[in-house]
Tab-separated table of C-alpha atoms and ligand atoms in Angstrom:
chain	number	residue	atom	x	y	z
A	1	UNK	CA	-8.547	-22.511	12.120
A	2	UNK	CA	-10.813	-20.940	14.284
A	3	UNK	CA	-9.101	-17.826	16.116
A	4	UNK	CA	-9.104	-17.751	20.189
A	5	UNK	CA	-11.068	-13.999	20.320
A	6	UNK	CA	-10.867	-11.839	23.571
A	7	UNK	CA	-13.835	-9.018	22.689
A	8	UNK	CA	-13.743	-5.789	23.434
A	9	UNK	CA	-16.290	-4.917	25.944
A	10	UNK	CA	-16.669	-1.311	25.088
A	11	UNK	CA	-17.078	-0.669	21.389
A	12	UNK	CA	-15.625	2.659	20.847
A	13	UNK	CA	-18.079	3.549	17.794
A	14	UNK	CA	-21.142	2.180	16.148
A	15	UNK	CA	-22.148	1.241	12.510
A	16	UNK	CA	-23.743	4.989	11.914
A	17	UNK	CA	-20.570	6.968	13.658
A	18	UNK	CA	-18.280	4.737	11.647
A	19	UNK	CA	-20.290	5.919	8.200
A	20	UNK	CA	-20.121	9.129	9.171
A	21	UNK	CA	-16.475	9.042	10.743
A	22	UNK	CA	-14.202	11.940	8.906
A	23	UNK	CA	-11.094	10.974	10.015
A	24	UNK	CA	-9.104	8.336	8.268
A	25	UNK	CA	-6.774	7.438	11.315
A	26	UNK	CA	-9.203	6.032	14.300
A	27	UNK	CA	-8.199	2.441	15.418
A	28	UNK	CA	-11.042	-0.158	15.166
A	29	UNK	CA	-11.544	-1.868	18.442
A	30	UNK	CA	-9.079	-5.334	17.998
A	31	UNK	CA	-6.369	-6.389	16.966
A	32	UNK	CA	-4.501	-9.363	15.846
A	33	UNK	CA	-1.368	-10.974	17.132
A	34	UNK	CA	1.309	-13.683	16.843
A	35	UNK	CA	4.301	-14.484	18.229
A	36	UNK	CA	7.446	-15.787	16.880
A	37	UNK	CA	9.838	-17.746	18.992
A	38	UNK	CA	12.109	-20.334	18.632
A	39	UNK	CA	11.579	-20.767	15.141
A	40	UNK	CA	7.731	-20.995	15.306
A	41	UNK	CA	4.809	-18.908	15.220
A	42	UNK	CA	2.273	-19.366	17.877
A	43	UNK	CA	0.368	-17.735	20.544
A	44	UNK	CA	-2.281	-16.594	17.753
A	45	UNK	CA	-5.218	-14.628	19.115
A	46	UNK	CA	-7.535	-11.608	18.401
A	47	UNK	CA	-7.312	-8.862	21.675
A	48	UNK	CA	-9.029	-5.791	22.082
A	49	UNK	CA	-7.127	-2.673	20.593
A	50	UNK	CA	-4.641	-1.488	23.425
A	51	UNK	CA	-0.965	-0.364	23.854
A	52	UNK	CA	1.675	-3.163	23.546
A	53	UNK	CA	4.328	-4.092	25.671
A	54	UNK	CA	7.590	-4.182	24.709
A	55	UNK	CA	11.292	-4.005	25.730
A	56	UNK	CA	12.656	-0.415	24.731
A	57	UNK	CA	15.775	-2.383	23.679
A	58	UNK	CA	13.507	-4.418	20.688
A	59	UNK	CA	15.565	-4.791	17.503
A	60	UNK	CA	12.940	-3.535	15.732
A	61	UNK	CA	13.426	-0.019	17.207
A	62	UNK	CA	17.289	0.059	16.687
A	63	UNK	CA	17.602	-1.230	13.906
A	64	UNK	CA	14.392	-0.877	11.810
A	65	UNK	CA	13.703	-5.131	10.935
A	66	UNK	CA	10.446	-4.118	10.098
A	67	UNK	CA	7.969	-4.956	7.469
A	68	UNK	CA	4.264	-3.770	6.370
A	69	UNK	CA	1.637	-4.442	4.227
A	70	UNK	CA	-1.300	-1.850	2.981
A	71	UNK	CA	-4.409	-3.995	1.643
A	72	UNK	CA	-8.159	-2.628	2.246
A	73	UNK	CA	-11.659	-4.653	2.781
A	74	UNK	CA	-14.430	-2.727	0.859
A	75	UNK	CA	-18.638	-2.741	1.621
A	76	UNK	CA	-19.930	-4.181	-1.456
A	77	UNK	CA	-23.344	-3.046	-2.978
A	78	UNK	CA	-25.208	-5.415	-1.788
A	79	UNK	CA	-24.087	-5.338	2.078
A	80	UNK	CA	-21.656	-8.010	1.704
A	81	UNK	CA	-17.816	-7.466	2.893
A	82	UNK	CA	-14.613	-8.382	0.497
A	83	UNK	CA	-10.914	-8.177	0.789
A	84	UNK	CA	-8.940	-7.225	-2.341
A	85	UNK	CA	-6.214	-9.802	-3.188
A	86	UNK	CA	-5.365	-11.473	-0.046
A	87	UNK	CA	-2.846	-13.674	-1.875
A	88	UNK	CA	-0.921	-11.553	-3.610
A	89	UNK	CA	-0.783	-9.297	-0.947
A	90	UNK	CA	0.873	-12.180	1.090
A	91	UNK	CA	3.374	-13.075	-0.931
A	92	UNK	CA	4.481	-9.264	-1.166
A	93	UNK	CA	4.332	-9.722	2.300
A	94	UNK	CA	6.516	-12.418	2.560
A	95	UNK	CA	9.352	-11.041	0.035
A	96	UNK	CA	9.627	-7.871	2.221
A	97	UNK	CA	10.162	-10.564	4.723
A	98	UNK	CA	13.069	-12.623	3.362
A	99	UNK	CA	14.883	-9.095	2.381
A	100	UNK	CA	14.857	-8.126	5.804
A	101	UNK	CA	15.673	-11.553	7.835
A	102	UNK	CA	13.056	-11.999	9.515
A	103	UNK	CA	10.512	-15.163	9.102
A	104	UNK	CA	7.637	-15.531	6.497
A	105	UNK	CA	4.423	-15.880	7.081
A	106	UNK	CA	2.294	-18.650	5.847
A	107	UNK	CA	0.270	-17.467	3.376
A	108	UNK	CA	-2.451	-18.968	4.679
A	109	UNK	CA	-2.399	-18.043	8.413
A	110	UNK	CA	-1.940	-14.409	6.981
A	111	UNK	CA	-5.007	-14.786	5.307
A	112	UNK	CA	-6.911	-16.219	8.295
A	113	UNK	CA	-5.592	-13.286	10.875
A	114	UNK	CA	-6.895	-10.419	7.966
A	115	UNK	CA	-9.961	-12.135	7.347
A	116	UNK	CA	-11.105	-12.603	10.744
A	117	UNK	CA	-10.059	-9.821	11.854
A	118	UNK	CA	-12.197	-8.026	9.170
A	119	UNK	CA	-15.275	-9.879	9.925
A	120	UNK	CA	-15.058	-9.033	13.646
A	121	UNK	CA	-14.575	-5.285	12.779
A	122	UNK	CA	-17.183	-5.520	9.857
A	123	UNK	CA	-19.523	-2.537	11.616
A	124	UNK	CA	-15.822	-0.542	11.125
A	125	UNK	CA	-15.807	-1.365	7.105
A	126	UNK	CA	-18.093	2.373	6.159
A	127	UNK	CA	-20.366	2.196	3.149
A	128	UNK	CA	-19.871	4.308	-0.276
A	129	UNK	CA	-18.016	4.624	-3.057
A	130	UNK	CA	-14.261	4.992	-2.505
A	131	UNK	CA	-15.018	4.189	1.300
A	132	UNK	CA	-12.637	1.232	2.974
A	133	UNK	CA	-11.734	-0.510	6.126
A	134	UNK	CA	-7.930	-0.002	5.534
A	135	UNK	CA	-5.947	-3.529	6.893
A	136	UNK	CA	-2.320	-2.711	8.028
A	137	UNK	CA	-0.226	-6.305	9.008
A	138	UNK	CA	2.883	-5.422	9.930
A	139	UNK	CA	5.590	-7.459	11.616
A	140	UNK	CA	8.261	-5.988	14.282
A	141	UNK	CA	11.524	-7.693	15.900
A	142	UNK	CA	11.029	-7.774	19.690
A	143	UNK	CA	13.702	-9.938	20.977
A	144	UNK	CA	15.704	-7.597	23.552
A	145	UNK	CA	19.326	-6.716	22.873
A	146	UNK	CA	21.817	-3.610	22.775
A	147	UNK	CA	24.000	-4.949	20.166
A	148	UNK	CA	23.050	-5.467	16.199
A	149	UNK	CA	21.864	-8.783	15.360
A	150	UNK	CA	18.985	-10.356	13.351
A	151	UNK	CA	16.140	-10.676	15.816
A	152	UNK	CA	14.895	-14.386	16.932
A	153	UNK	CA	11.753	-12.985	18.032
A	154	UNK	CA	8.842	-10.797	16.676
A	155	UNK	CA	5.427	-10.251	16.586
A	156	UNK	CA	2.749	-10.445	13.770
A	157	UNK	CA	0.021	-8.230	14.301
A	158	UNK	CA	-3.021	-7.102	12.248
A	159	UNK	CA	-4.568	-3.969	12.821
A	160	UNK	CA	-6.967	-1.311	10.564
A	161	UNK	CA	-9.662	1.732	10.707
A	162	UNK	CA	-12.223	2.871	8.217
A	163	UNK	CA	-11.081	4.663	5.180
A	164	UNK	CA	-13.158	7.838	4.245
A	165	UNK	CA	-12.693	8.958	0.772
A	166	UNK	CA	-10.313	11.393	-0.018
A	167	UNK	CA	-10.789	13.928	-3.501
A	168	UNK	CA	-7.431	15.109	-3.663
A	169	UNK	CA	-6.966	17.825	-5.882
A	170	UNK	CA	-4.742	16.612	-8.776
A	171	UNK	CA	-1.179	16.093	-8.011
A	172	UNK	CA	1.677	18.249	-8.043
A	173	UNK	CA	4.762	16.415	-8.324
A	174	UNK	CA	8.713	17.338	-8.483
A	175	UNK	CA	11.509	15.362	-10.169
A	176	UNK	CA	13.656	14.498	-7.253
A	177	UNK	CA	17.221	14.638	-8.577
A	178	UNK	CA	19.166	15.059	-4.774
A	179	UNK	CA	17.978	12.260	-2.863
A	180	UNK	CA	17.397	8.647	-3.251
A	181	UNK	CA	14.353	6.437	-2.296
A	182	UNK	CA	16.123	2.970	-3.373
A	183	UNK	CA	19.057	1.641	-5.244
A	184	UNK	CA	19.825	-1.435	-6.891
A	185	UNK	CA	20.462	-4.715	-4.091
A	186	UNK	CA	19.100	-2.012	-1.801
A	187	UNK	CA	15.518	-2.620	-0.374
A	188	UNK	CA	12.701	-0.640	-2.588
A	189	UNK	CA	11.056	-3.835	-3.332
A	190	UNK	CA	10.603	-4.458	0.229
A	191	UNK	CA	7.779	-2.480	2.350
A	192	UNK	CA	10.294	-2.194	5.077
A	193	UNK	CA	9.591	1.047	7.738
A	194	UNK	CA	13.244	2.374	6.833
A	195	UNK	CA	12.143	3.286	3.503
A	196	UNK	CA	9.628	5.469	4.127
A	197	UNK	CA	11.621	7.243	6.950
A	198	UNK	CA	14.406	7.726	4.365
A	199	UNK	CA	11.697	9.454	2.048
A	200	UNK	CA	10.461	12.222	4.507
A	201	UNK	CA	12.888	14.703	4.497
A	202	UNK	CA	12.593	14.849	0.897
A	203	UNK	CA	9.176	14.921	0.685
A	204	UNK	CA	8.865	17.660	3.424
A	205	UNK	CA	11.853	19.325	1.117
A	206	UNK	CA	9.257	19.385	-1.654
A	207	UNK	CA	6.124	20.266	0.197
A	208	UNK	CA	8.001	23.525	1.093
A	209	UNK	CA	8.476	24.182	-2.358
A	210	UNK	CA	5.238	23.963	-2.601
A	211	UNK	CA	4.588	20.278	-4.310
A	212	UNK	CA	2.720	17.046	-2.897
A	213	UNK	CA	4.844	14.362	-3.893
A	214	UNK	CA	8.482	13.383	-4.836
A	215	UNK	CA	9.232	12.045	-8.569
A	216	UNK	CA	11.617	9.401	-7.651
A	217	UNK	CA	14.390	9.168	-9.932
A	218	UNK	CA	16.908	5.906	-10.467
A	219	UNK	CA	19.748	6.169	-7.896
A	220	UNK	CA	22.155	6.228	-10.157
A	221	UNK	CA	21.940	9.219	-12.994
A	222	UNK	CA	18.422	10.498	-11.048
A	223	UNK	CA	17.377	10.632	-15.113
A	224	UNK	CA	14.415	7.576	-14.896
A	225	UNK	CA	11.596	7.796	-13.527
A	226	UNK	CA	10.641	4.972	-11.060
A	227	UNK	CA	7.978	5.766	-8.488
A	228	UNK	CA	5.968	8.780	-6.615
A	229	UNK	CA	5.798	9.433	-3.070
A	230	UNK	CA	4.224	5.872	-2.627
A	231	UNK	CA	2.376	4.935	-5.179
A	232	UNK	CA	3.832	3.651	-8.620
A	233	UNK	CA	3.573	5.919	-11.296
A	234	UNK	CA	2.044	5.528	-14.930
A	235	UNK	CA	1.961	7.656	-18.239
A	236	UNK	CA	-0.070	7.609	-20.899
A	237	UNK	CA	2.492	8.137	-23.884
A	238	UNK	CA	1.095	8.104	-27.778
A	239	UNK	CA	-1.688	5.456	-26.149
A	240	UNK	CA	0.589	3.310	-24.561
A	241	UNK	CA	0.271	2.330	-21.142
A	242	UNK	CA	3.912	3.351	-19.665
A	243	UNK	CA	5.135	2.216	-16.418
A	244	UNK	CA	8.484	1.066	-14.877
A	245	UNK	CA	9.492	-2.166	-15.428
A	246	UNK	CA	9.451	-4.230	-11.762
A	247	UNK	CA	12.883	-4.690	-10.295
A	248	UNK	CA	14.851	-4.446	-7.330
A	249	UNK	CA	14.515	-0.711	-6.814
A	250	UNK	CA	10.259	-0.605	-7.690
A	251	UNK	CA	7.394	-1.985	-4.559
A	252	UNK	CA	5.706	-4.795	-6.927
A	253	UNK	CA	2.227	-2.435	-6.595
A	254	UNK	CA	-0.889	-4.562	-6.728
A	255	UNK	CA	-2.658	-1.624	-7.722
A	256	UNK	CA	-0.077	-1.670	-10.656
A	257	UNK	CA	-0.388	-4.880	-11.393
A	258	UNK	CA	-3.801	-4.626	-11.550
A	259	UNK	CA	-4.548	-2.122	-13.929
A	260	UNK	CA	-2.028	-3.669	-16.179
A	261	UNK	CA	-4.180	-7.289	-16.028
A	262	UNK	CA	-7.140	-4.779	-16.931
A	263	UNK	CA	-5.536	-3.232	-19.635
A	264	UNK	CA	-3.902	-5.797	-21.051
A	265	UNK	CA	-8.038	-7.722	-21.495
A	266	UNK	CA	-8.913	-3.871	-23.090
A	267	UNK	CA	-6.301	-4.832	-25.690
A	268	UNK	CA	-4.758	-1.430	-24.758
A	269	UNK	CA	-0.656	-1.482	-25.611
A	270	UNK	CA	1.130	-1.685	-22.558
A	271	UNK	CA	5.237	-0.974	-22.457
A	272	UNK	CA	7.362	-1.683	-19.329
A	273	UNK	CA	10.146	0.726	-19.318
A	274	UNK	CA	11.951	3.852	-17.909
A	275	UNK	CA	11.121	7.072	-18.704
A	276	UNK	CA	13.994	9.705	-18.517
A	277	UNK	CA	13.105	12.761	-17.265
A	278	UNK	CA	14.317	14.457	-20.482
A	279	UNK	CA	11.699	12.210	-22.390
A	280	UNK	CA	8.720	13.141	-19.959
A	281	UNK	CA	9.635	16.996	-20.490
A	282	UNK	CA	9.388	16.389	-24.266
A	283	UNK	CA	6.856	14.450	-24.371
A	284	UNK	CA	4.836	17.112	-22.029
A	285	UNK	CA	5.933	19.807	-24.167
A	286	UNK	CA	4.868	17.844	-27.860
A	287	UNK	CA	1.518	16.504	-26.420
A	288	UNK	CA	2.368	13.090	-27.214
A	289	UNK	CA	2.110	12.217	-23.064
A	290	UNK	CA	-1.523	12.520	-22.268
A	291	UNK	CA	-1.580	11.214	-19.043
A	292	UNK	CA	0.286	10.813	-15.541
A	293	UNK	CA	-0.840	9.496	-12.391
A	294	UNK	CA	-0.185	7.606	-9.506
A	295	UNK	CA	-1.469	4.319	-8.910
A	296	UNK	CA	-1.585	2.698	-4.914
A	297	UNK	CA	-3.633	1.137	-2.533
A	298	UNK	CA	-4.551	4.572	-0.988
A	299	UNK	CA	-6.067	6.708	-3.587
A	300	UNK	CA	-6.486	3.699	-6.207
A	301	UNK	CA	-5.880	6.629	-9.024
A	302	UNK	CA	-4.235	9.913	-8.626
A	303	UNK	CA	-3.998	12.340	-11.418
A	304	UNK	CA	-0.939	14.133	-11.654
A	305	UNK	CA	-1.497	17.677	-13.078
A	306	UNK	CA	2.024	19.314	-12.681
A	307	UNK	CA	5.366	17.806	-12.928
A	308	UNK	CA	8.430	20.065	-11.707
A	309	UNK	CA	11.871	19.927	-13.451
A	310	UNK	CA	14.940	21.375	-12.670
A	311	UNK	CA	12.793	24.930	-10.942
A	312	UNK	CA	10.342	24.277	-14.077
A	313	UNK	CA	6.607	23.328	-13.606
A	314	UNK	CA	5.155	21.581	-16.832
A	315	UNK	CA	1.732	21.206	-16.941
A	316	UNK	CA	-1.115	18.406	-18.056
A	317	UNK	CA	-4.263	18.895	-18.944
A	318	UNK	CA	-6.690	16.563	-16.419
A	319	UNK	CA	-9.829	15.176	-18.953
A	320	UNK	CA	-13.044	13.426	-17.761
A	321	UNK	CA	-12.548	11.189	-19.696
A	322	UNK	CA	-9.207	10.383	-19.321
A	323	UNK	CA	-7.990	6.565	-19.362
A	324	UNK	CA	-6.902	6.937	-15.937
A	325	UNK	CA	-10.388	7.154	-14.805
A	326	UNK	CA	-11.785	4.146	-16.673
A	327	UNK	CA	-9.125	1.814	-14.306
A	328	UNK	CA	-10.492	3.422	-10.808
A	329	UNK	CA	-13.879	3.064	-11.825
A	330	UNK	CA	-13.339	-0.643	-13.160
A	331	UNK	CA	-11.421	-1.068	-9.861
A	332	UNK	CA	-14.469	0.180	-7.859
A	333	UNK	CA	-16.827	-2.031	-9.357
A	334	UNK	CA	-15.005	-5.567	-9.288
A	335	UNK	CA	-15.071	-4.292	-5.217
A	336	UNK	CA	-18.223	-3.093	-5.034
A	337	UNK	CA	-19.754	-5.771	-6.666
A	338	UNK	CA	-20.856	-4.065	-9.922
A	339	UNK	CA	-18.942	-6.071	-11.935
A	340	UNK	CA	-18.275	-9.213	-11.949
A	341	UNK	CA	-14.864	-10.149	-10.525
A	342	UNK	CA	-13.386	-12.410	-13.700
A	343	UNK	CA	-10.388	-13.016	-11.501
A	344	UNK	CA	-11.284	-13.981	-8.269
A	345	UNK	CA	-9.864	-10.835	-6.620
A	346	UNK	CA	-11.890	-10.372	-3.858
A	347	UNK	CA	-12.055	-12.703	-0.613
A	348	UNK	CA	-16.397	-12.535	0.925
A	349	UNK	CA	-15.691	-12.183	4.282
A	350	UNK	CA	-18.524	-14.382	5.944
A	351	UNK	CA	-18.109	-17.119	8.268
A	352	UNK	CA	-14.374	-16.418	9.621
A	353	UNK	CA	-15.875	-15.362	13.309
A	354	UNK	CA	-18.647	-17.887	14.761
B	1	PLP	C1	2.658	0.382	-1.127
B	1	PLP	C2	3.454	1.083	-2.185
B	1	PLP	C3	3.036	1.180	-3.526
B	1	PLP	C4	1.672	0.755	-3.990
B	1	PLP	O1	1.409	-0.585	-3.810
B	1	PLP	P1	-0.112	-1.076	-3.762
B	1	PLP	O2	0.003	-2.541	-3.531
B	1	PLP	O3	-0.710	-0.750	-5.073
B	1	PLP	O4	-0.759	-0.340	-2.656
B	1	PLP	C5	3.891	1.764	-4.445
B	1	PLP	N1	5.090	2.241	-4.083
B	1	PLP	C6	5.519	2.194	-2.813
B	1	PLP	C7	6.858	2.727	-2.474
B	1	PLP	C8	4.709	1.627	-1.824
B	1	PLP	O5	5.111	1.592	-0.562
């Protein structure tokens, strides 16, 4: 379905500016939207980027029924555009939905709105390695009312900006064994906005004492490791690939998942389990854990170099030629177009705007 489009008349930056844009956070010039009411989407139409209007008694700003998704479009080698894993994207979409009562939407029509909204912005999407046009859909209850109840009404909307690479220095990261990012029948699976606002005091708690990220620990005992800051987290332990098992308190990563599809064709052992914290110090301590790092939409990869425990730092040693490395690069060349993509990953973005 073609899209009705209302252009933006002043383009705020062209094709050169946007490659060499430093910031990360500058709006591209329009936006999707849809609009849920009476048990239907409709209204469906691309608009420049501007301010919305809204009732300051939304749901959505009481009571947080809000959902996201994170999902980037990448310049390929050879000039084309392509979307990593639309699908899966939208059905992670679509959970976080259901969790939070508030109404899916169809995988397809998701597509549609982040593909053509991509190929109208595709002067925003900056070359190089590591470069992206980051994609943010996000749905928010609008339907005005002081009391609680589950919204009728909301809006859909698709919005992005270029991506510049960031080299951040290796990661510094502290077991968090005070507060809680997710518990189980609580809503970590879900990319809902309350989550992350529930994570910021802690994290600003551990930036003072001077680390990056939070360790989350399991709600329960704070013993097992289960994500950081937000990306999922992965160990290298005696060779074996070492992540959390999915569940109702881990965000089903796509980066995750990836790199375990990729490992899994390397033939390299794989083991889906919790980690206790007193495990990770040991293994730090006998050299048999070679690797940590974070793995996300955002940075794709991020090494972790220090892991704090109980007012101890422990330290890892960050190779070249670590593992960690071989699943970024891999990861940059099914997007770039360097390799071939063996699992039909990426979405060419040509054709979606006439
Ligand atoms: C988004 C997110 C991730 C990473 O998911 P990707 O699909 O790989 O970007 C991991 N943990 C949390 C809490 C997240 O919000």
């Amino acid at each position: 379905m073609r899209l009705p489009i209302d252009r933006c008349t002043n383009p705020r930056l062209d094709a050169d500016a946007v490659a060499n844009l430093k910031l990360s956070n500058v709006p591209s010039d329009h936006l999707y939207i849809a609009e849920y009411a009476h048990m239907e989407w409709r209204k469906e139409r691309i608009a420049p980027y501007r301010p919305l209007q809204l009732t300051p008694l939304s749901l959505g700003l009481h009571y947080a029924q809000q959902v996201f998704e994170g999902m980037k479009a990448y310049r390929m080698n050879d000039g084309r555009i392509g979307v990593f894993r639309t699908d899966r994207h939208a059905q992670r979409f679509n959970a976080s939905l259901r969790r939070m009562a508030m109404p899916e939407v169809p995988t397809d029509m998701f597509a549609n709105a982040v593909h053509t909204l991509v190929d109208l912005e595709r002067e925003w999407v900056p070359p190089g390695p590591d470069s992206a046009y980051y994609i943010r859909p996000f749905v928010i209850a609008t339907e005005e009312r002081i009391g609680l109840k589950p919204s009728e009404e909301f809006m859909f909307l698709v919005g992005g900006g270029p991506f510049r690479p960031v080299y951040p220095k290796p990661l510094r990261v502290r077991v968090e064994r005070q507060y809680t990012r997710a518990s189980k029948g609580g809503t970590g699976y879900a990319k809902c906005g309350g989550n992350y606002a529930a994570a910021m005091l802690p994290t600003i708690l551990a930036n003072e004492a001077g680390y990056d990220q939070v360790l989350w620990t399991d709600a329960h005992e704070h013993e097992y490791i289960e994500e950081s800051g937000t990306m999922n987290v992965m160990f290298f332990i005696n060779g074996v690939l070492t992540t959390a098992p999915l569940g109702d308190t881990i965000l089903d990563g796509i980066t995750r998942d990836s790199i375990l599809v990729l490992a899994r064709e390397q033939g390299i052992p794989i083991d889906e389990r919790s980690v206790s914290v007193t495990e990770l110090r040991e293994r730090i301590l006998d050299g048999s854990l070679t690797e940590a790092f974070g793995v996300g939409t955002a940075a794709s990869v991020a090494p972790i170099t220090t892991v704090g425990i109980d007012g101890e730092d422990y330290h890892l040693e960050i190779k070249q030629d670590a593992l960690m490395f071989g699943f970024k690069q891999q990861l940059l060349d099914i997007r770039t177009g360097a390799a071939p993509d063996a699992h039909n990953w990426m979405t060419i973005i040509d054709g979606f705007v006439k």
